[in-house]
Tab-separated table of C-alpha atoms in Angstrom:
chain	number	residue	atom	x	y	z
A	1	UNK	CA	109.860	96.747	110.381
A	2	UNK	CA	107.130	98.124	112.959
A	3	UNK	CA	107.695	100.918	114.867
A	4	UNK	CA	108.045	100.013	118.632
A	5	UNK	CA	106.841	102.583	121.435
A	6	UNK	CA	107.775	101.945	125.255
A	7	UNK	CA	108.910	98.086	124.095
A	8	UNK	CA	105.643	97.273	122.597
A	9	UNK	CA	105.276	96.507	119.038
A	10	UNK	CA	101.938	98.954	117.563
A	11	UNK	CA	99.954	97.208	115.291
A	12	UNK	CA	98.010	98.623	111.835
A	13	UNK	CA	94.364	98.754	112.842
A	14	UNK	CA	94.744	100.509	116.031
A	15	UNK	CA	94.729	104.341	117.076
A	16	UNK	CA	98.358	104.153	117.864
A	17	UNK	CA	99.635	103.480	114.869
A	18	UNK	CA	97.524	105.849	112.957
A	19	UNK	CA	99.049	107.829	115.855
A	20	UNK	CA	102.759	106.995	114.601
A	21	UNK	CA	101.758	108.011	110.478
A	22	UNK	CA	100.757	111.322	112.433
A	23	UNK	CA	103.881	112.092	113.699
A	24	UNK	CA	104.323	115.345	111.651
A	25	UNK	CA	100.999	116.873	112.003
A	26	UNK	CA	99.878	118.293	114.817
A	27	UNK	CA	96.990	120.762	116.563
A	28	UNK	CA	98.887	124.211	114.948
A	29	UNK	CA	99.801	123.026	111.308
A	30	UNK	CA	96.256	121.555	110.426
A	31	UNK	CA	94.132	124.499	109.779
A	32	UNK	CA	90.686	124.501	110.332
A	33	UNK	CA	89.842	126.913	107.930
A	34	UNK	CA	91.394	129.412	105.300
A	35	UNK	CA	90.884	132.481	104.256
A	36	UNK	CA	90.864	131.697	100.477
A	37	UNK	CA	92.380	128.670	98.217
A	38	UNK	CA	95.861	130.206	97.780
A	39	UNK	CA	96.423	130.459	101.931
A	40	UNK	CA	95.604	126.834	101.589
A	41	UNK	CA	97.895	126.176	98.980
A	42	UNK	CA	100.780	127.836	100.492
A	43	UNK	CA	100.338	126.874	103.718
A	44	UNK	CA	100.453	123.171	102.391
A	45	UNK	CA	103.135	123.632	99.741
A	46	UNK	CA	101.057	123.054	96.988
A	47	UNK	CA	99.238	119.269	97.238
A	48	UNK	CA	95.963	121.172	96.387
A	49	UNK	CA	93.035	118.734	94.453
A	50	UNK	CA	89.806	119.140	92.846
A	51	UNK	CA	87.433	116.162	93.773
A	52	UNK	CA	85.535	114.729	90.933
A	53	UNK	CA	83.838	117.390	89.159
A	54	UNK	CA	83.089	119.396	91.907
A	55	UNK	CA	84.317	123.136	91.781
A	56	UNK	CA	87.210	124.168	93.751
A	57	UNK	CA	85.003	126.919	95.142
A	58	UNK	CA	83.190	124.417	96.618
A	59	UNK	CA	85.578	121.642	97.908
A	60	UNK	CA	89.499	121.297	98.107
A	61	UNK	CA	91.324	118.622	99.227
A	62	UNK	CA	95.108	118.317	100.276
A	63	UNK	CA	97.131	115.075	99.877
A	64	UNK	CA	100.145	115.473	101.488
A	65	UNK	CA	100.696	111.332	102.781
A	66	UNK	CA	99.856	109.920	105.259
A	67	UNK	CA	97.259	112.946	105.344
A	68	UNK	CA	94.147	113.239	102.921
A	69	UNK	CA	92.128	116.135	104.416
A	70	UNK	CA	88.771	118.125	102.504
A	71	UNK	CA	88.129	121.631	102.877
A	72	UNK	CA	84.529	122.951	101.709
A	73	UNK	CA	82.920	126.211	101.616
A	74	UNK	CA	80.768	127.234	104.815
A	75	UNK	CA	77.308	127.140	102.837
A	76	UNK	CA	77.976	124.269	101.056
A	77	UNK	CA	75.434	121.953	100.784
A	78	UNK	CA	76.706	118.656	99.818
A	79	UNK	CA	79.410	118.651	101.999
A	80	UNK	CA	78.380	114.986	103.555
A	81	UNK	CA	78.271	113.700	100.003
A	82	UNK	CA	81.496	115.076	99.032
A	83	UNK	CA	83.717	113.877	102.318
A	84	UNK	CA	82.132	110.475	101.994
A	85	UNK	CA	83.948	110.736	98.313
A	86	UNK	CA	86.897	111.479	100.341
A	87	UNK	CA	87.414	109.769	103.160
A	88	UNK	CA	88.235	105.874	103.333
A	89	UNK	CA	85.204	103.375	103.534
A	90	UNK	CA	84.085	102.870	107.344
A	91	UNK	CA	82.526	100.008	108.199
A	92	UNK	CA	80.842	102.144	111.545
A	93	UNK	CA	78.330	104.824	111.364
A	94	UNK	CA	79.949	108.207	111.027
A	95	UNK	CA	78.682	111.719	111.793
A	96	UNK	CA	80.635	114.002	109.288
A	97	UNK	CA	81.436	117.481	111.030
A	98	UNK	CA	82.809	121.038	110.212
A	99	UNK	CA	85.703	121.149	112.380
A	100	UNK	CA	85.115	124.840	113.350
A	101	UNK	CA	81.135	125.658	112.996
A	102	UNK	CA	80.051	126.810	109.681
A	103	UNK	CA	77.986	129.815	110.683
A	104	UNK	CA	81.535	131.280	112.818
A	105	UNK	CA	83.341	130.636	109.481
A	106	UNK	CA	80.858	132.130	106.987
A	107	UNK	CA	80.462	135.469	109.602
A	108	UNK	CA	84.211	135.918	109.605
A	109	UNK	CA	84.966	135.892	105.516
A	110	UNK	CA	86.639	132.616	105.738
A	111	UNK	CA	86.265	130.461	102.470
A	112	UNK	CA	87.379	127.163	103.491
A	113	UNK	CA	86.673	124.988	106.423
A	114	UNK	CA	88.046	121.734	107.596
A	115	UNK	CA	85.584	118.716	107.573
A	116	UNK	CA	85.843	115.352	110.149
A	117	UNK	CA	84.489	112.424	110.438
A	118	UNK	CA	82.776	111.781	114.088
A	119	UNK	CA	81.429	108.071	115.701
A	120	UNK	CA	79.260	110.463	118.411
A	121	UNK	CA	76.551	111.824	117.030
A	122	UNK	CA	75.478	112.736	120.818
A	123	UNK	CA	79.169	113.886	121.360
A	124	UNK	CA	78.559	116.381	117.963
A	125	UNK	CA	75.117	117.712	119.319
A	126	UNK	CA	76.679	118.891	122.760
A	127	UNK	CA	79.533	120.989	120.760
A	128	UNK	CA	76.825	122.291	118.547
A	129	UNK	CA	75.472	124.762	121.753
A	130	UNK	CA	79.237	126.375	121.342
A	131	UNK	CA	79.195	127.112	117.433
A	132	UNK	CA	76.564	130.262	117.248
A	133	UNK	CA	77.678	132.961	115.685
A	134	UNK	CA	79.991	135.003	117.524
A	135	UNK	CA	81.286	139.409	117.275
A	136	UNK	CA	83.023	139.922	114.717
A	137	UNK	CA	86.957	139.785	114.882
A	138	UNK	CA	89.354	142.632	115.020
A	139	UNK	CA	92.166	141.187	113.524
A	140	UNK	CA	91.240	137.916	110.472
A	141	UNK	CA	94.151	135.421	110.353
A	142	UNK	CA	94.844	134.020	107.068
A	143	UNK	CA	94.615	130.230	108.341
A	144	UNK	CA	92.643	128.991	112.289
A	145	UNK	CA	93.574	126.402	113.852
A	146	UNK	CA	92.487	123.468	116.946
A	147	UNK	CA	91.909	125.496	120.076
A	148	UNK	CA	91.318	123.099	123.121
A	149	UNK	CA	87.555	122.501	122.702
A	150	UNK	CA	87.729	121.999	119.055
A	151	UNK	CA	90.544	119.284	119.914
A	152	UNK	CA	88.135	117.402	122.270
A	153	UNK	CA	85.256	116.661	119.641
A	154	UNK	CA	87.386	114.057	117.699
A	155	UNK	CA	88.869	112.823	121.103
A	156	UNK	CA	85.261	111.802	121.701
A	157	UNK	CA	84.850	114.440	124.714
A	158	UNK	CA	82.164	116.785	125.067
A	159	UNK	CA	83.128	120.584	125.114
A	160	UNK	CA	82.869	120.929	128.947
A	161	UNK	CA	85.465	118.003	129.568
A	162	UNK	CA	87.537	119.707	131.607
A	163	UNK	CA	84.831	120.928	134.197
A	164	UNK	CA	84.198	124.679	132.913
A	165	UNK	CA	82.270	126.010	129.780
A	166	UNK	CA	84.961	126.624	126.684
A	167	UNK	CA	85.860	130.163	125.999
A	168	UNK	CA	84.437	131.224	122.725
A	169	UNK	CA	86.512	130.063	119.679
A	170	UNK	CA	89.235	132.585	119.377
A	171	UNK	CA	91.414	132.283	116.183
A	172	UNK	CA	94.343	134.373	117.006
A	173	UNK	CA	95.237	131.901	120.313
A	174	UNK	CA	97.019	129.555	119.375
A	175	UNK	CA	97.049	125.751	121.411
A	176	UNK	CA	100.366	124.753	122.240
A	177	UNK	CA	98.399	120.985	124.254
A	178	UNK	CA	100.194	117.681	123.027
A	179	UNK	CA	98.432	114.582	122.685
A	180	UNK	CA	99.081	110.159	123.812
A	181	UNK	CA	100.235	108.714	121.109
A	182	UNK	CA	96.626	106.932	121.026
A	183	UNK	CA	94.718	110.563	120.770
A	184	UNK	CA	96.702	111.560	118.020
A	185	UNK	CA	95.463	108.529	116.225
A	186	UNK	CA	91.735	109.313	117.212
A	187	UNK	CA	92.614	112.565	115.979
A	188	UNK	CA	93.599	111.520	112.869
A	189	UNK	CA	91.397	109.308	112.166
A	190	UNK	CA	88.669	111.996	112.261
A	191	UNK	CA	90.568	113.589	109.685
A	192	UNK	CA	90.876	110.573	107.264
A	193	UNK	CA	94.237	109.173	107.871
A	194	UNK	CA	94.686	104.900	108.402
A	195	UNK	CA	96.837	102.546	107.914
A	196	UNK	CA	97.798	103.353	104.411
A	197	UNK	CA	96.995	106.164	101.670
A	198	UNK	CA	95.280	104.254	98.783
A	199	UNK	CA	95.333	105.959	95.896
A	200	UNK	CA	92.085	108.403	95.027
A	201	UNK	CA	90.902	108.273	91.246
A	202	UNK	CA	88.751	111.220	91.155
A	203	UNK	CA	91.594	113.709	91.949
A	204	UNK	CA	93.325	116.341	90.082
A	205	UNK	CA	95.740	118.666	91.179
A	206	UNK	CA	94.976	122.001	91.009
A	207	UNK	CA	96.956	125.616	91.501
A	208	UNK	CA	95.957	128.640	92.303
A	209	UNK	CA	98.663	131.110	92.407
């Protein structure tokens, strides 16, 4: 049976369904990057996988359904490579993204950081002005997680969408904003999730307590 939403029946293929398959996941239990493998493992309840033959140092990814998300370290190079391994096929062109800028999470000691998948390059290139490196924290949270303007890149809005510069990225404030039914789809689907979670052959779970 599909799910129905203010009388209307929501098709597969369209950002409101992948909104529905979304249901549990939401801005502040997706991190955006860990402090090491076993935060990420905890944090997810185990669901932890190596990709391929690629070191775990390197890249993680969680499978938890409907949610198939890849975590790689700061500095590493083949990241595009290795999300393209993870993600679905797309049939459009697709910018792949750190979700929180790779020079903030290699100053800051954090090992692991959340990668998207984008369909505005131009979009990507205005948030780029907002990922320099910034002071050093006082206090390091195990796990970060979507502050407002990280939220917006996926939503295809630029960082100033609300009228005023963004803040700097702040990892111990927390974003309580909700999303449409049809942003949490977009959201999503930056993050890998459609219709359906086909199975992945080059995956192997992995532990690391």
């Amino acid at each position: 049976m599909l799910a129905i939403d203010d009388e209307r029946v929501i098709e597969p293929g369209t950002w409101r369904y992948v909104g529905l398959r979304m249901k549990d996941w939401n801005l502040w239990n997706v991190p955006v990057a860990a402090r090491s493998a076993a935060v990420l493992e905890q944090h997810f309840r185990g669901n932890c996988y190596r990709l391929g033959k690629i070191q775990t140092r390197n890249v993680i990814v969680v499978e938890f359904d409907p949610i198939r998300l890849i975590y790689v370290r700061p500095l590493f190079r083949r990241y595009r490579a290795a999300a393209l391994r993870t993600f679905p096929p797309s049939t459009w062109s697709i910018v792949i993204d750190h979700v929180l800028g790779r020079a903030i999470a290699h100053s800051w000691e954090y090992q692991y950081v959340l990668l998207q998948r984008l369909l505005n390059a131009s979009i990507n290139s205005e948030h780029a002005l907002c990922e320099r490196v910034l002071a050093p924290l006082s206090v390091h949270p195990d796990l970060c997680f979507w502050d407002a303007r990280l939220r917006n890149k996926p939503l295809n809005r630029g960082p100033a969408h609300w009228g005023y510069e963004p803040p700097d990225y702040d990892p111990n404030v927390e974003s309580g904003a909700a999303m449409t039914l049809k942003q949490r789809g977009r959201w999503g689907w930056a993050l890998g999730t459609e219709d359906i979670l086909e199975p992945h052959p080059e995956l192997t779970p992995v532990t690391f307590a």
